[in-house]
Short mmCIF file of C-alpha atoms in Angstrom, two decimals:
data_model
loop_
_atom_site.label_atom_id
_atom_site.label_comp_id
_atom_site.label_asym_id
_atom_site.label_seq_id
_atom_site.Cartn_x
_atom_site.Cartn_y
_atom_site.Cartn_z
CA MET A 1 8.21 4.31 23.87
CA GLY A 2 6.29 2.54 26.52
CA VAL A 3 2.68 2.37 27.17
CA LEU A 4 2.67 5.13 29.44
CA GLY A 5 4.65 7.43 26.85
CA ALA A 6 2.23 6.59 24.28
CA PHE A 7 -0.66 7.55 26.30
CA ALA A 8 0.85 10.56 27.20
CA THR A 9 1.70 11.46 23.50
CA ASP A 10 -1.89 10.80 22.59
CA PHE A 11 -3.20 12.73 25.43
CA ALA A 12 -1.12 15.72 24.34
CA ALA A 13 -2.15 15.62 20.66
CA GLY A 14 -5.75 15.28 21.42
CA THR A 15 -5.66 18.25 23.90
CA VAL A 16 -3.75 20.47 21.68
CA GLY A 17 -5.92 19.61 18.73
CA SER A 18 -8.98 20.35 20.59
CA ALA A 19 -7.83 23.70 21.87
CA LEU A 20 -6.75 24.75 18.04
CA GLU A 21 -10.15 23.69 17.06
CA GLN A 22 -11.83 25.64 19.60
CA GLY A 23 -9.65 28.78 18.90
CA ILE A 24 -10.53 28.61 15.31
CA SER A 25 -13.98 27.83 15.34
CA ARG A 26 -15.14 30.00 18.51
CA GLY A 27 -12.31 32.44 19.05
CA ARG A 28 -11.81 31.06 22.64
CA VAL A 29 -10.18 27.98 24.27
CA ASP A 30 -11.90 25.98 27.11
CA ILE A 31 -9.17 24.15 29.05
CA GLY A 32 -11.40 21.65 30.60
CA GLU A 33 -12.93 20.62 27.52
CA SER A 34 -9.29 20.31 25.76
CA LEU A 35 -8.32 18.16 28.59
CA LEU A 36 -11.23 15.87 28.14
CA SER A 37 -10.74 15.62 24.46
CA GLY A 38 -7.15 14.66 25.01
CA ALA A 39 -8.08 11.76 27.52
CA GLY A 40 -10.67 10.63 25.00
CA ASN A 41 -8.16 10.55 22.06
CA ALA A 42 -5.44 8.66 24.39
CA LEU A 43 -8.28 6.20 25.57
CA SER A 44 -9.43 5.49 22.02
CA GLU A 45 -5.91 4.63 20.85
CA VAL A 46 -5.65 2.19 24.13
CA LEU A 47 -8.76 0.47 23.31
CA TYR A 48 -7.72 -0.12 19.50
CA GLY A 49 -4.26 -1.23 20.24
CA THR A 50 -1.02 -0.74 18.37
CA GLY A 51 -0.47 -4.44 17.41
CA GLU A 52 -0.43 -5.72 13.81
CA LEU A 53 -4.05 -6.39 12.49
CA LYS A 54 -4.17 -10.17 11.81
CA GLY A 55 -7.00 -9.73 9.37
CA VAL A 56 -10.16 -8.17 8.47
CA LYS A 57 -12.13 -9.85 11.50
CA ASP A 58 -9.43 -8.56 13.82
CA ALA A 59 -9.87 -4.98 12.25
CA PHE A 60 -13.66 -5.02 12.80
CA LEU A 61 -13.53 -6.34 16.32
CA ARG A 62 -10.99 -3.68 17.36
CA GLY A 63 -12.88 -0.96 15.57
CA ALA A 64 -16.33 -2.18 17.08
CA ARG A 65 -14.84 -2.38 20.64
CA THR A 66 -13.30 1.09 20.36
CA GLY A 67 -16.59 2.55 18.76
CA ALA A 68 -18.75 0.96 21.43
CA VAL A 69 -16.78 2.16 24.35
CA MET A 70 -16.27 5.81 23.12
CA SER A 71 -19.94 6.07 21.98
CA GLY A 72 -21.15 4.95 25.29
CA LEU A 73 -18.84 7.32 27.17
CA GLU A 74 -20.02 10.15 24.92
CA ASN A 75 -23.66 9.34 25.55
CA LEU A 76 -22.97 9.36 29.46
CA THR A 77 -21.08 12.75 28.99
CA GLY A 78 -23.89 14.27 27.10
CA HIS A 79 -26.18 13.24 29.98
CA VAL A 80 -24.12 14.75 32.88
CA GLY A 81 -22.31 17.19 30.80
CA SER A 82 -18.71 17.22 29.63
CA TYR A 83 -17.41 17.83 33.03
CA GLY A 84 -19.88 16.29 35.39
CA VAL A 85 -20.27 16.88 39.20
CA ALA A 86 -16.48 17.06 39.85
CA GLY A 87 -15.82 19.15 36.86
CA GLU A 88 -18.23 21.75 38.05
CA ARG A 89 -16.45 22.05 41.28
CA ILE A 90 -12.91 22.06 39.41
CA PHE A 91 -13.74 24.36 36.60
CA GLY A 92 -16.90 26.21 37.84
CA LYS A 93 -18.98 24.67 34.98
CA LYS A 94 -22.62 23.82 34.85
CA ALA A 95 -23.53 20.66 33.19
CA ASP A 96 -25.91 22.37 30.92
CA ARG A 97 -23.14 24.73 29.84
CA ALA A 98 -20.80 22.02 29.08
CA VAL A 99 -22.72 20.53 26.29
CA ILE A 100 -21.47 22.10 22.99
CA PRO A 101 -23.83 22.34 19.99
CA THR A 102 -23.15 20.09 17.14
CA ASN A 103 -22.70 22.83 14.56
CA ALA A 104 -20.68 25.12 16.68
CA GLY A 105 -17.53 24.12 14.86
CA ARG A 106 -18.97 24.09 11.46
CA ASP A 107 -18.97 27.77 11.34
CA PRO A 108 -15.63 29.52 12.10
CA LYS A 109 -16.90 32.69 13.25
CA GLY A 110 -20.62 31.91 13.46
CA MET A 111 -21.56 34.21 10.46
CA CYS A 112 -22.41 31.45 7.86
CA GLY A 113 -25.98 30.62 9.01
CA ALA A 114 -26.20 27.62 6.66
CA SER A 115 -26.77 24.22 8.12
CA ASP A 116 -23.88 21.79 7.46
CA PRO A 117 -24.66 19.45 4.48
CA PHE A 118 -23.00 16.55 6.19
CA ASP A 119 -24.75 16.90 9.60
CA LEU A 120 -27.29 13.93 9.92
CA SER A 121 -28.83 15.48 13.12
CA GLY A 122 -32.18 15.36 11.60
CA GLY A 123 -32.29 11.50 11.61
CA LEU A 124 -29.73 10.83 14.49
CA GLY A 125 -30.21 13.43 17.25
CA SER A 126 -27.16 15.58 17.80
CA GLY A 127 -25.00 13.30 15.67
CA ARG A 128 -21.58 13.87 16.98
CA GLY A 129 -19.01 11.30 16.27
CA TYR A 130 -20.55 7.80 16.67
CA ARG A 131 -23.08 9.27 19.42
CA SER A 132 -26.69 9.59 17.97
CA GLY A 133 -27.46 11.76 20.72
CA ALA A 134 -30.69 10.13 21.70
CA GLY A 135 -29.28 8.39 24.91
CA HIS A 136 -30.71 11.20 26.95
CA ASP A 137 -33.56 13.42 26.98
CA SER A 138 -32.61 16.93 25.89
CA GLY A 139 -35.68 18.16 27.30
CA THR A 140 -35.57 16.71 30.66
CA GLY A 141 -32.17 15.74 30.98
CA GLY A 142 -33.21 12.20 31.99
CA PHE A 143 -31.00 9.21 31.14
CA SER A 144 -32.43 6.74 28.64
CA LEU A 145 -31.19 3.30 28.85
CA GLY A 146 -32.72 2.44 25.48
CA GLY A 147 -30.85 5.41 23.87
CA PHE A 148 -27.59 4.53 25.62
CA VAL A 149 -27.80 0.97 24.19
CA ARG A 150 -28.74 2.41 20.68
CA ASP A 151 -25.51 4.61 20.80
CA VAL A 152 -23.24 1.77 21.89
CA LEU A 153 -24.45 -0.42 19.09
CA THR A 154 -24.29 2.34 16.52
CA GLY A 155 -20.73 3.25 17.79
CA ALA A 156 -19.78 -0.59 17.47
CA VAL A 157 -21.15 -1.26 13.98
CA ALA A 158 -19.67 2.09 12.63
CA GLY A 159 -16.34 1.74 14.17
CA GLY A 160 -16.19 -1.87 13.34
CA LEU A 161 -17.15 -1.20 9.61
CA GLY A 162 -14.76 1.66 9.42
CA SER A 163 -11.80 -0.07 10.82
CA ALA A 164 -12.34 -3.15 8.36
CA GLY A 165 -12.86 -0.69 5.51
CA PHE A 166 -9.51 1.02 6.09
CA TYR A 167 -7.76 -2.37 6.54
CA GLY A 168 -8.96 -3.47 3.18
CA ALA A 169 -8.04 -0.40 1.60
CA GLY A 170 -4.60 -0.68 3.10
CA LYS A 171 -4.30 -4.27 1.76
CA ALA A 172 -5.13 -3.12 -1.69
CA VAL A 173 -2.57 -0.29 -1.62
CA GLU A 174 -0.03 -3.32 -0.68
CA VAL A 175 -1.09 -5.41 -3.64
CA LEU A 176 -0.88 -2.41 -5.96
CA ARG A 177 2.60 -1.50 -4.75
CA GLY A 178 3.81 -5.05 -5.25
CA SER A 179 2.37 -4.96 -8.99
CA VAL A 180 3.90 -1.66 -10.10
CA VAL A 181 7.37 -0.01 -9.45
CA GLY A 182 7.23 2.05 -6.27
CA ARG A 183 9.82 4.52 -4.97
CA GLY A 184 11.27 1.87 -2.69
CA VAL A 185 13.07 0.37 -5.70
CA ARG A 186 16.02 2.25 -7.16
CA ARG A 187 16.17 2.24 -10.98
CA GLY A 188 18.89 0.16 -12.16
CA SER A 189 19.79 -1.65 -8.97
CA GLY A 190 17.99 -4.81 -9.51
CA GLU A 191 17.07 -4.96 -5.87
CA ILE A 192 13.94 -6.58 -4.63
CA PRO A 193 11.18 -4.15 -3.65
CA VAL A 194 10.68 -3.04 -0.10
CA SER A 195 7.33 -4.95 -0.01
CA GLY A 196 9.22 -8.15 0.17
CA ARG A 197 7.80 -9.64 -3.10
CA ARG A 198 8.78 -8.93 -6.76
CA PRO A 199 6.37 -7.12 -8.95
CA ASP A 200 4.87 -8.41 -12.16
CA PHE A 201 6.03 -5.72 -14.49
CA TYR A 202 7.77 -2.25 -14.50
CA VAL A 203 6.75 0.87 -16.26
CA ALA A 204 9.38 2.37 -18.53
CA PRO A 205 9.89 6.19 -18.62
CA ASN A 206 7.85 6.27 -21.85
CA GLY A 207 4.88 4.46 -20.34
CA VAL A 208 5.51 0.96 -21.71
CA ALA A 209 4.88 -1.94 -19.42
CA VAL A 210 7.80 -4.26 -19.28
CA PRO A 211 7.70 -7.80 -17.58
CA ALA A 212 9.65 -7.89 -14.39
CA THR A 213 11.43 -11.05 -15.16
CA GLY A 214 13.57 -11.54 -18.34
CA TYR A 215 15.27 -14.85 -19.40
CA ARG A 216 18.75 -15.17 -20.91
CA TYR A 217 19.44 -18.62 -22.65
CA MET A 218 23.33 -19.45 -22.61
CA SER A 219 25.54 -22.23 -23.75
CA SER A 220 26.78 -24.69 -21.43
CA TRP A 221 30.31 -23.87 -22.50
CA GLY A 222 29.99 -20.03 -22.33
CA ALA A 223 28.16 -19.50 -19.20
CA THR A 224 30.89 -19.92 -16.65
CA ASP A 225 30.70 -16.59 -15.13
CA ALA A 226 26.78 -16.90 -14.65
CA LEU A 227 27.19 -20.28 -12.96
CA ASN A 228 30.00 -19.19 -10.80
CA THR A 229 29.26 -15.62 -9.92
CA GLY A 230 25.58 -15.23 -11.10
CA ARG A 231 26.70 -12.36 -13.34
CA GLN A 232 27.27 -12.60 -17.18
CA TYR A 233 27.73 -10.10 -20.04
CA THR A 234 24.43 -10.34 -21.93
CA THR A 235 23.14 -9.58 -25.37
CA TYR A 236 19.85 -11.17 -26.63
CA PHE A 237 17.04 -12.07 -23.86
CA GLY A 238 13.32 -12.60 -23.74
CA PHE A 239 10.44 -12.77 -21.36
CA ASP A 240 9.43 -16.54 -22.46
CA LYS A 241 10.40 -19.22 -19.94
CA PHE A 242 11.35 -22.47 -21.58
CA ASP A 243 12.20 -25.81 -19.65
CA SER A 244 13.71 -27.27 -22.82
CA ALA A 245 16.76 -26.05 -24.40
CA LYS A 246 15.47 -27.16 -27.86
CA GLU A 247 12.27 -25.22 -27.46
CA ALA A 248 14.38 -22.20 -26.57
CA ARG A 249 16.50 -22.66 -29.69
CA GLU A 250 13.85 -23.05 -32.05
CA ALA A 251 12.03 -19.98 -30.49
CA PHE A 252 14.99 -17.71 -31.05
CA GLN A 253 16.07 -19.42 -34.13
CA ILE A 254 19.62 -20.33 -32.68
CA LEU A 255 21.89 -22.83 -34.33
CA GLY A 256 23.08 -25.46 -31.85
CA ASN A 257 26.72 -24.70 -32.92
CA TRP A 258 26.00 -20.98 -31.73
CA SER A 259 24.56 -22.09 -28.40
CA ASP A 260 22.98 -25.22 -26.95
CA CYS A 261 20.82 -22.93 -24.65
CA LYS A 262 21.18 -25.28 -21.68
CA ILE A 263 21.76 -22.50 -19.23
CA ARG A 264 18.80 -20.52 -18.35
CA GLY A 265 19.33 -17.35 -16.28
CA ALA A 266 16.44 -15.46 -14.91
CA PHE A 267 17.06 -11.75 -13.88
CA ASP A 268 15.16 -8.65 -12.90
CA THR A 269 14.62 -6.31 -15.68
CA LEU A 270 14.60 -3.34 -13.53
CA GLN A 271 18.49 -3.26 -13.90
CA VAL A 272 18.34 -3.07 -17.68
CA ILE A 273 15.01 -1.13 -18.32
CA ASP A 274 16.92 2.00 -19.41
CA ASP A 275 19.28 0.11 -21.73
CA MET A 276 17.32 -2.50 -23.38
CA TYR A 277 16.37 -2.09 -26.96
CA ILE A 278 14.91 -4.03 -30.01
CA PRO A 279 17.66 -5.60 -32.14
CA THR A 280 17.82 -5.60 -35.74
CA THR A 281 17.67 -8.40 -38.23
CA LEU A 282 20.37 -10.84 -39.18
CA GLY A 283 22.22 -10.62 -35.68
CA ASN A 284 21.57 -6.93 -35.31
CA THR A 285 23.47 -6.03 -38.48
CA THR A 286 20.91 -4.26 -40.48
CA THR A 287 18.47 -1.31 -39.97
CA VAL A 288 15.45 -3.46 -40.01
CA PRO A 289 14.16 -3.80 -36.37
CA GLU A 290 13.37 -7.47 -35.43
CA PRO A 291 11.21 -7.36 -32.27
CA PHE A 292 10.27 -11.20 -32.85
CA ALA A 293 12.80 -13.65 -33.87
CA VAL A 294 12.15 -14.20 -37.73
CA SER A 295 15.83 -13.93 -39.37
CA TYR A 296 16.84 -17.63 -39.47
CA PRO A 297 13.62 -19.83 -40.07
CA GLU A 298 16.15 -22.77 -41.19
CA TYR A 299 16.96 -23.01 -37.32
CA GLY A 300 13.38 -22.91 -35.91
CA GLU A 301 10.02 -21.61 -36.00
CA GLY A 302 10.92 -18.46 -34.42
CA GLY A 303 8.39 -15.81 -33.14
CA ALA A 304 9.95 -15.21 -29.56
CA GLN A 305 9.96 -11.66 -28.44
CA GLN A 306 13.52 -10.53 -28.23
CA PHE A 307 15.56 -7.55 -26.97
CA ARG A 308 19.27 -6.75 -26.58
CA ILE A 309 20.90 -4.98 -23.53
CA ASP A 310 24.71 -5.37 -24.32
CA LYS A 311 25.86 -5.22 -20.64
CA VAL A 312 26.89 -7.37 -17.61
CA ILE A 313 23.74 -8.23 -15.53
CA GLU A 314 23.14 -9.89 -12.21
CA PHE A 315 20.89 -13.02 -12.15
CA LEU A 316 18.07 -13.90 -9.77
CA GLU A 317 18.47 -17.75 -10.76
CA VAL A 318 20.99 -19.70 -12.98
CA LYS A 319 19.65 -23.19 -13.87
CA ILE A 320 20.57 -26.10 -16.19
CA ILE A 321 17.75 -27.36 -18.16
CA GLY A 322 17.22 -30.40 -20.15
CA ASP A 323 17.30 -30.51 -24.13
#
């Protein structure tokens, strides 16, 4: 969609939205006011732009620019009426009739009679949008340069802070999405999340947090599949990353004849989160759970956290480590 197409879409959306709001709040629709509202909506989109924000400073400047211009226009509109001289001839409206009371849209049928608790008109004039309403004299209709400047500055500050705030909130959501599993990652697929970065942990169905990266230590003579294809049938694994094969053997209490642990495979635990379980002592041959390696103290200090999965997994990285 080109610039003109986007402008037309924003214009139509603003026009229809204004018409619906008028119909609900006042029981009638003013076509002229709806068209002006649509134009304002489209203009604000053009002023803010659709390009990617480069940082909080860019977000603030865009919001400030948009807020300043729109507040200035609202100030001038409030001075000459929503239609101005040309509008009076086209729509048959008078300037004084074009100014809509601030609270008109707060009471759907004009029956509530209570002031809006969020209306700041007592301190900021008519308080509509970014406009303070002080840019023109409500008694004489005269234009006030000081009020105009004040409205523009207020709009710039409010627009800039609001835009920067939303930008910061968006970044916070991205960080959270990168740390916790989202819907963009299919359970059991082992794929990288749509955010482009891997999370730090996953949350299992039972609510337990599981580190996102697991490590399998394999023998140099039995890791052919892992080295050639990146896939290997796996039993025991843990979450500790060792750069020394000896450290891995001692932590998991593995006899060197069983495995020299010189091949380390890192994998995404999302693919095993539904299948992993705590093994039992003495090589998973008893009924006593062994969440930490303790069965063979003669082969090492032990203490490594361990799980079993008994399935073929895909590795993110397979590396030969030194002894």
